[in-house]
CSV table of C-alpha atoms and ligand atoms in Angstrom, one decimal:
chain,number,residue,atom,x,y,z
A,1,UNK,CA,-7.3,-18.8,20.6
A,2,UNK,CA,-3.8,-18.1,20.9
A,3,UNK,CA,-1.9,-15.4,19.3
A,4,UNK,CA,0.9,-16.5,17.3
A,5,UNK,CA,3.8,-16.2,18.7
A,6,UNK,CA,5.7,-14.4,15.9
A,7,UNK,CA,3.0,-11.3,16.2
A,8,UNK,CA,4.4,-10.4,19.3
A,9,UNK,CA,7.2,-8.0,18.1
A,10,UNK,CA,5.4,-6.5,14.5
A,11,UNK,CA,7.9,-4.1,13.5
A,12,UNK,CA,10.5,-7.3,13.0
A,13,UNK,CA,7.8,-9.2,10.7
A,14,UNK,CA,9.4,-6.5,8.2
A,15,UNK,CA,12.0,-8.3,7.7
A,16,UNK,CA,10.8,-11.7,8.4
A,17,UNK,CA,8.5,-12.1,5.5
A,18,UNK,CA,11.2,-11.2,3.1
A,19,UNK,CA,12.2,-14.7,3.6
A,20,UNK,CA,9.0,-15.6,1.5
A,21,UNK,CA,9.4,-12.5,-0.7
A,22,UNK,CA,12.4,-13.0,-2.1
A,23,UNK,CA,12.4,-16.7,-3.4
A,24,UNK,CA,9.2,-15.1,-5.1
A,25,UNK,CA,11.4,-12.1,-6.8
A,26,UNK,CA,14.2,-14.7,-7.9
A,27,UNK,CA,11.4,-16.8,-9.3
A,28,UNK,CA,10.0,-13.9,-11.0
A,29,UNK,CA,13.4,-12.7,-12.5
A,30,UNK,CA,14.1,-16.1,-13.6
A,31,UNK,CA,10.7,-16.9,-15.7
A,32,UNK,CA,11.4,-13.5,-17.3
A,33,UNK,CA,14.8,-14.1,-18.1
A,34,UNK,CA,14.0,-17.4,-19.2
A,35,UNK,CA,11.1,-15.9,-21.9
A,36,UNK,CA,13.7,-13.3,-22.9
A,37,UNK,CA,16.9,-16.5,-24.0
A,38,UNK,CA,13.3,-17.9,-26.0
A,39,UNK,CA,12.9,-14.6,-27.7
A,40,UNK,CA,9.4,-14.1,-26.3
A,41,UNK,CA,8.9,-10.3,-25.6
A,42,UNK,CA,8.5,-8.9,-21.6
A,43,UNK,CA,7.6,-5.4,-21.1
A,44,UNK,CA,10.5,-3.3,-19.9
A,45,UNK,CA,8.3,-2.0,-17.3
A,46,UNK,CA,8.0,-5.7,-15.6
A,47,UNK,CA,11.9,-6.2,-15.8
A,48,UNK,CA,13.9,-6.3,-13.0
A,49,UNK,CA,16.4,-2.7,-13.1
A,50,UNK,CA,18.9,-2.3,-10.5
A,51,UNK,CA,18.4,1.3,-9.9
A,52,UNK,CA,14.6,0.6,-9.7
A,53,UNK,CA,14.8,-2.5,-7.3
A,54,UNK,CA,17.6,-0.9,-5.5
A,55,UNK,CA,15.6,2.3,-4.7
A,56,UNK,CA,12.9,0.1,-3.8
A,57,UNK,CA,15.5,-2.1,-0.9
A,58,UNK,CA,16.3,1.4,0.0
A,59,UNK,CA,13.0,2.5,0.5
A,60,UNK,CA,12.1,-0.4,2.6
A,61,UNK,CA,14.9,-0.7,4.8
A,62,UNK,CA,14.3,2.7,5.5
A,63,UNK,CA,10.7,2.4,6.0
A,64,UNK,CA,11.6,-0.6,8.8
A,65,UNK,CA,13.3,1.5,11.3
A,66,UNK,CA,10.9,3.8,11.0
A,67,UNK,CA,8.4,1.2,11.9
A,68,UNK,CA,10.3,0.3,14.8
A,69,UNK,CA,10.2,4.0,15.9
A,70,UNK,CA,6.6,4.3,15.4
A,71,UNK,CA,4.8,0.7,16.8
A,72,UNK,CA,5.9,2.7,20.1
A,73,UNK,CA,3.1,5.7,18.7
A,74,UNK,CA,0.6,3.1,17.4
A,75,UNK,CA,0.5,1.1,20.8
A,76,UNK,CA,0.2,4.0,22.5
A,77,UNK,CA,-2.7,5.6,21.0
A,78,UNK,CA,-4.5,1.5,20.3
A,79,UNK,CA,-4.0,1.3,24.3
A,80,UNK,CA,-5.8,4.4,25.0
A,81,UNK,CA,-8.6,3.5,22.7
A,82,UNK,CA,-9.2,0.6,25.3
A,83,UNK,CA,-10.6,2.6,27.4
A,84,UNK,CA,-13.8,3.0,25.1
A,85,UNK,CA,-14.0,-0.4,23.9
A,86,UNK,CA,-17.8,-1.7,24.2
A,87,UNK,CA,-17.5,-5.4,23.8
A,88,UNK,CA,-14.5,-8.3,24.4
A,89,UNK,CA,-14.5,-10.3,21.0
A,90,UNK,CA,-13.1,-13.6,22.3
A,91,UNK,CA,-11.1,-15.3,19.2
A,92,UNK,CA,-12.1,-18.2,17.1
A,93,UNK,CA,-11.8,-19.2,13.7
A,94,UNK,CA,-15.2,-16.7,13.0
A,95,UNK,CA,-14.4,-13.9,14.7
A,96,UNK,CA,-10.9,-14.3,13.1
A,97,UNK,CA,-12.4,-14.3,9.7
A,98,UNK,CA,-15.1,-11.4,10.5
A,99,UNK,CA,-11.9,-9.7,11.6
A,100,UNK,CA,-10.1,-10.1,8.4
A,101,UNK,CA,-13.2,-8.6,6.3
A,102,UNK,CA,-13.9,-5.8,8.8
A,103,UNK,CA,-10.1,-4.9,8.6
A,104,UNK,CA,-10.3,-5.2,4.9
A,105,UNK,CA,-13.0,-2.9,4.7
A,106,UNK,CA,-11.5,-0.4,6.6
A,107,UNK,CA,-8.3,-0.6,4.6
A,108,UNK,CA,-10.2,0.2,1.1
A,109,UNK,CA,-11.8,3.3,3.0
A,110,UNK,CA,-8.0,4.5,4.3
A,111,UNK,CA,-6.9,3.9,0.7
A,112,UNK,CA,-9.4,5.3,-1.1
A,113,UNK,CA,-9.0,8.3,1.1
A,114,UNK,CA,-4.8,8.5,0.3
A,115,UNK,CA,-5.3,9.1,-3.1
A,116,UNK,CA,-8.3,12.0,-2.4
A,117,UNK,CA,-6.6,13.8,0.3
A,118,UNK,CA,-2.9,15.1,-0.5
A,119,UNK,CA,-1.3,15.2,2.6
A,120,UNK,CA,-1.9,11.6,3.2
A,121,UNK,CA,-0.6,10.9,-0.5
A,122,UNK,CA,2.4,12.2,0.2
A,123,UNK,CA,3.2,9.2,2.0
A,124,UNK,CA,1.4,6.7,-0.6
A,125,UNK,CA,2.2,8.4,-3.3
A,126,UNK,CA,5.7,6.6,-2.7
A,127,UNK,CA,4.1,3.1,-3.4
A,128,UNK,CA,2.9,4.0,-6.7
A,129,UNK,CA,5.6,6.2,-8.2
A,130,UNK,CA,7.6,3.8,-10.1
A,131,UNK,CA,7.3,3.2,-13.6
A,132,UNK,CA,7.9,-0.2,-13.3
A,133,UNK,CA,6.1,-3.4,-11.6
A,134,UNK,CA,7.1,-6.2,-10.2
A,135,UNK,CA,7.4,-8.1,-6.9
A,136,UNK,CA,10.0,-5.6,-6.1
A,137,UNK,CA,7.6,-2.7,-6.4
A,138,UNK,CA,5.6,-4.1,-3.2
A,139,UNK,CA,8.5,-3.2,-1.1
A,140,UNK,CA,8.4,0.7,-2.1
A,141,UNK,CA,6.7,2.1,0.6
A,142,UNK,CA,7.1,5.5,2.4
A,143,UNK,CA,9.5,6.3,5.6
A,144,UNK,CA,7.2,9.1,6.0
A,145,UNK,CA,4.6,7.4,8.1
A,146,UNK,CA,3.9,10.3,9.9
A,147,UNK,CA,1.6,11.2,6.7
A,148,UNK,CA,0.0,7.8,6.4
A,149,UNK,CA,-2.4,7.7,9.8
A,150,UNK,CA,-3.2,4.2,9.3
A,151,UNK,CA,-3.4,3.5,12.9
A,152,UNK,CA,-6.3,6.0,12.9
A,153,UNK,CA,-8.6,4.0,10.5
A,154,UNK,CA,-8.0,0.7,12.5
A,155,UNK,CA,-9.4,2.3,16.0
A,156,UNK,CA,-13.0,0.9,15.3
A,157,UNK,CA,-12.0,-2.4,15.5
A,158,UNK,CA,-10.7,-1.9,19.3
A,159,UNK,CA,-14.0,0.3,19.7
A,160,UNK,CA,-16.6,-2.5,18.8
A,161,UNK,CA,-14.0,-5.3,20.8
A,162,UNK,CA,-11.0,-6.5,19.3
A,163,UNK,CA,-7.6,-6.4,20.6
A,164,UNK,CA,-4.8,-4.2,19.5
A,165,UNK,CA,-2.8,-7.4,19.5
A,166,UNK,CA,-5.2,-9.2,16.4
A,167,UNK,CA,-5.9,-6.2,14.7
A,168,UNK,CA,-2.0,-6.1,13.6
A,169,UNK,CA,-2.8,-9.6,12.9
A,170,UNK,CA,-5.2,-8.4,10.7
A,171,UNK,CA,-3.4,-5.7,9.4
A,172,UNK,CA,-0.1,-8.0,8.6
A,173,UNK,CA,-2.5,-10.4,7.1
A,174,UNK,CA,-3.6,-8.0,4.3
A,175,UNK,CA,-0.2,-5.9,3.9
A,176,UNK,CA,1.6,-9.8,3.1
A,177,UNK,CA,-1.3,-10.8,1.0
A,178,UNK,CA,-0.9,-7.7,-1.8
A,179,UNK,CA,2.9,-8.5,-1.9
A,180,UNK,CA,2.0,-11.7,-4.2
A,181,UNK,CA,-0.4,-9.3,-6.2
A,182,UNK,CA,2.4,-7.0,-7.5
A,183,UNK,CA,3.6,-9.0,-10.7
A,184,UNK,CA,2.8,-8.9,-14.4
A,185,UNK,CA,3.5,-12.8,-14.5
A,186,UNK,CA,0.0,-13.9,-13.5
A,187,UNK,CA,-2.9,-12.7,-15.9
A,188,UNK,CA,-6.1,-14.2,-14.3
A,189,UNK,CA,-7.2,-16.1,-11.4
A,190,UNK,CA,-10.0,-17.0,-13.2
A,191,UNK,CA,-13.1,-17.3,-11.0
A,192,UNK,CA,-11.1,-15.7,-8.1
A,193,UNK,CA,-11.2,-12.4,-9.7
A,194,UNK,CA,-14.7,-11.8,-8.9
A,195,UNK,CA,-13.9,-12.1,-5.1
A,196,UNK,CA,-10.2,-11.3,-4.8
A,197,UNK,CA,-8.1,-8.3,-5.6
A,198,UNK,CA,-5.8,-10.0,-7.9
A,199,UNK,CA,-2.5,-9.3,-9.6
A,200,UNK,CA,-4.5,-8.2,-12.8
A,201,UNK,CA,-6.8,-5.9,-10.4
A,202,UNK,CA,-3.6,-4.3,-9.0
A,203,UNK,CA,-2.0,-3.7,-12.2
A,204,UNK,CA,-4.9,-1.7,-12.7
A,205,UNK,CA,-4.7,0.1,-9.2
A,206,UNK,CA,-1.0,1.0,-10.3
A,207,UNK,CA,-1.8,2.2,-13.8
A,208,UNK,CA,-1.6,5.9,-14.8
A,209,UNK,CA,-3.8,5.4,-18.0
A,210,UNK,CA,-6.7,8.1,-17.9
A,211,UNK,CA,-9.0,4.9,-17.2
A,212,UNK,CA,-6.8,3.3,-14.7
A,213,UNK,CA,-6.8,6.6,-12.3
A,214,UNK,CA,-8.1,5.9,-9.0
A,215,UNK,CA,-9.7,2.9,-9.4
A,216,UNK,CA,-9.5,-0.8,-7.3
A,217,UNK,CA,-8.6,0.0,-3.7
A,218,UNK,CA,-9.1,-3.1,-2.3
A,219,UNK,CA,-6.7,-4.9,0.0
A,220,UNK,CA,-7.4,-8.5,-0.3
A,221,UNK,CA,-10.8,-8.6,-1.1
A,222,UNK,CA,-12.3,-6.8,-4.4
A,223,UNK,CA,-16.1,-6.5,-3.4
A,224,UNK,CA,-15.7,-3.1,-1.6
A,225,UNK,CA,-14.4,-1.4,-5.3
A,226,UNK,CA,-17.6,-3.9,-6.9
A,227,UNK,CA,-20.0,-2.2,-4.2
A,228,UNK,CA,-18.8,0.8,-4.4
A,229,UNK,CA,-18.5,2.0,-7.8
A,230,UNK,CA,-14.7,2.0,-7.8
A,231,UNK,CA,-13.8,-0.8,-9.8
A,232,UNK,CA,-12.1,-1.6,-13.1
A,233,UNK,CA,-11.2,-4.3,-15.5
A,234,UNK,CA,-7.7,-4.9,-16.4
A,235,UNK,CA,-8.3,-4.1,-20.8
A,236,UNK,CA,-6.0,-2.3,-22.5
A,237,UNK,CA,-2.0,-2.8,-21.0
A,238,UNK,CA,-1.0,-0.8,-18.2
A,239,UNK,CA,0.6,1.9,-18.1
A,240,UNK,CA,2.7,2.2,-14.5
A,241,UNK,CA,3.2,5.2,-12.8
A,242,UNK,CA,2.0,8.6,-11.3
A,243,UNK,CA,0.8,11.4,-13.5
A,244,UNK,CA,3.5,13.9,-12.7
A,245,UNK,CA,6.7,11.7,-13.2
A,246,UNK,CA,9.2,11.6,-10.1
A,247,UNK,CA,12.2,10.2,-12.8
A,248,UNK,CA,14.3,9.7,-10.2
A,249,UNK,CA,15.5,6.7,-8.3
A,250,UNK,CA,16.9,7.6,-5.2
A,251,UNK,CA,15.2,7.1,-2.3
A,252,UNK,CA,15.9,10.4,-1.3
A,253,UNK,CA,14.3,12.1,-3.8
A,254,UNK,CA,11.9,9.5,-4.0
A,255,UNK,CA,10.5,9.6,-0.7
A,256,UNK,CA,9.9,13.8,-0.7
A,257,UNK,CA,9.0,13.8,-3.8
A,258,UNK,CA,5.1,14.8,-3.1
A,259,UNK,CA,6.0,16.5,0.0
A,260,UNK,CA,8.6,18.8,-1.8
A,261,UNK,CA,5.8,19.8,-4.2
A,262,UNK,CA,3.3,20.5,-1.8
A,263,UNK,CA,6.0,22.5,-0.2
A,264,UNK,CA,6.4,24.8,-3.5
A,265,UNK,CA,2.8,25.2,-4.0
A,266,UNK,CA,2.4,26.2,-0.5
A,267,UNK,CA,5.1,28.7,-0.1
A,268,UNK,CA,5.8,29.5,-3.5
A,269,UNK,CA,2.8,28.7,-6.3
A,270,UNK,CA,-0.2,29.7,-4.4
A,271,UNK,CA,-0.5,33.6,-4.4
A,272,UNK,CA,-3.9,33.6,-1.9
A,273,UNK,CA,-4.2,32.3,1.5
A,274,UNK,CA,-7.4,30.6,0.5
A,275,UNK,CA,-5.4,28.7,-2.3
A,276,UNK,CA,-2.3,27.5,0.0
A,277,UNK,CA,-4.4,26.1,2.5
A,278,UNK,CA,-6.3,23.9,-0.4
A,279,UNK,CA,-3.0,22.6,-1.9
A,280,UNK,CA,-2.7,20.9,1.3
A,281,UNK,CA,-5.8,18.5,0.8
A,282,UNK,CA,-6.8,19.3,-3.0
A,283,UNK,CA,-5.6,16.8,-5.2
A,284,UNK,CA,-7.0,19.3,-7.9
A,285,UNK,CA,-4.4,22.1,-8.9
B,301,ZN,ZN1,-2.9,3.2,-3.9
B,302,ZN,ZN1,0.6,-1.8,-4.9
């Protein structure tokens, strides 16, 4: 099975898949505009704001040359993991699909763990700062990779026989897939969202009521938060957001804002030893 051709340089697919993003954020602005001129109510918080989607361009952009910068890192460390790889996977349709699940599974465990252990939620974190969601808010993502050790939670795949090469497939796959689930503009997918994580699932993911709080993980699929005890119903409306507010939106500010306070309680909060080393990991105060 050939690898497509347009995997061969990751980093750029950054940018490339905007060119299905945005027609998706135009027709997203335009169906709420077009319920606003007929008088029927949309929540501000799904609204398109130009500080808020201009913090979130900022973010991204930023968060592509840092990409560029770090597939170097990522190669690097996939390459060396070569060297204990136990099987060859050769690729078909199957192992291309076992693949995809595998990968999926992995990426609930790495983002189950980013919201448990703070010094990888400094980077993620980022993602689910803003108040607001829409297509837009997809794009928000952290320039602080250096926090997020993906690449770490992906080295199994080359260990049981797959190739760095289709595990970014993989990986692209999913990231592309939960751009179209950030929007308040779908409800349900009806039987879908027994299978897949959905636009209603990750409304939930992104919510900051008390119910809301850590739950649905999943990347493309939902069974792993089913199985797992981590999973939640879309009820009562969302309310988007983190618990302790960033109100802020530039980048800047944006992008340090859980590493700044980590920072403080570190150097500053914490009186004992034993206390400054936990406010690195604890998400409990
Ligand atoms: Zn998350
Ligand atoms: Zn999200």
């Amino acid at each position: 099975m050939q690898l497509p051709e347009v995997f061969t340089h990751p980093a750029q697919i950054t940018y490339l898949v905007l060119i299905a993003y945005i027609p998706c954020m135009v027709i997203e602005y335009i169906h709420y505009s077009l319920l606003q001129k007929n008088t029927v109510k949309v929540r501000k918080n799904a609204q398109y704001n130009f500080r808020e989607i201009s913090c979130n361009f900022a973010l991204y952009t930023w968060r592509y040359f840092i990409n560029v910068y770090f597939a170097f890192f990522t190669g690097k460390i996939f390459a060396d993991t070569m060297n204990f790889q136990l099987f060859h996977i050769n690729m078909n349709w199957l192992s291309l699909t076992l693949l995809i699940v595998l990968q999926d599974f992995l990426y609930y465990c790495y983002h189950y763990t980013s919201h448990k252990l703070r010094f990888i939620w400094i980077a993620h974190s980022v993602h689910h700062s803003s108040e607001y969601f829409n297509y837009t808010t997809a794009l928000r993502l952290s320039p602080l990779r250096v926090f997020s050790f993906t690449t770490f939670f992906w080295l199994p795949l080359i260990i049981i026989g797959y190739s760095p090469e289709w595990i970014t497939v993989a990986v692209i796959t999913n990231l592309v897939y939960q751009f179209f689930i950030h929007t308040q503009a779908i409800k349900s997918l009806g039987f879908l969202e027994l299978l897949l994580n959905t636009p209603a699932h990750h409304r939930v993911h992104h919510g900051k009521n008390k119910q809301y709080l850590d739950k649905n993980f999943g990347g493309i699929l939902i069974i792993w938060d089913r199985i797992f005890g981590t999973f939640e119903q879309e009820v009562q409306p969302v309310e988007f957001g983190i618990t302790k507010s960033v109100n802020s939106a530039n980048p800047i500010k944006v992008a340090l804002f859980e590493f700044m306070n980590i920072f403080n309680d570190f150097f500053f909060n914490k009186k004992k030893v034993k206390q400054k080393i936990k406010s690195l990991y604890s998400m409990k105060p």
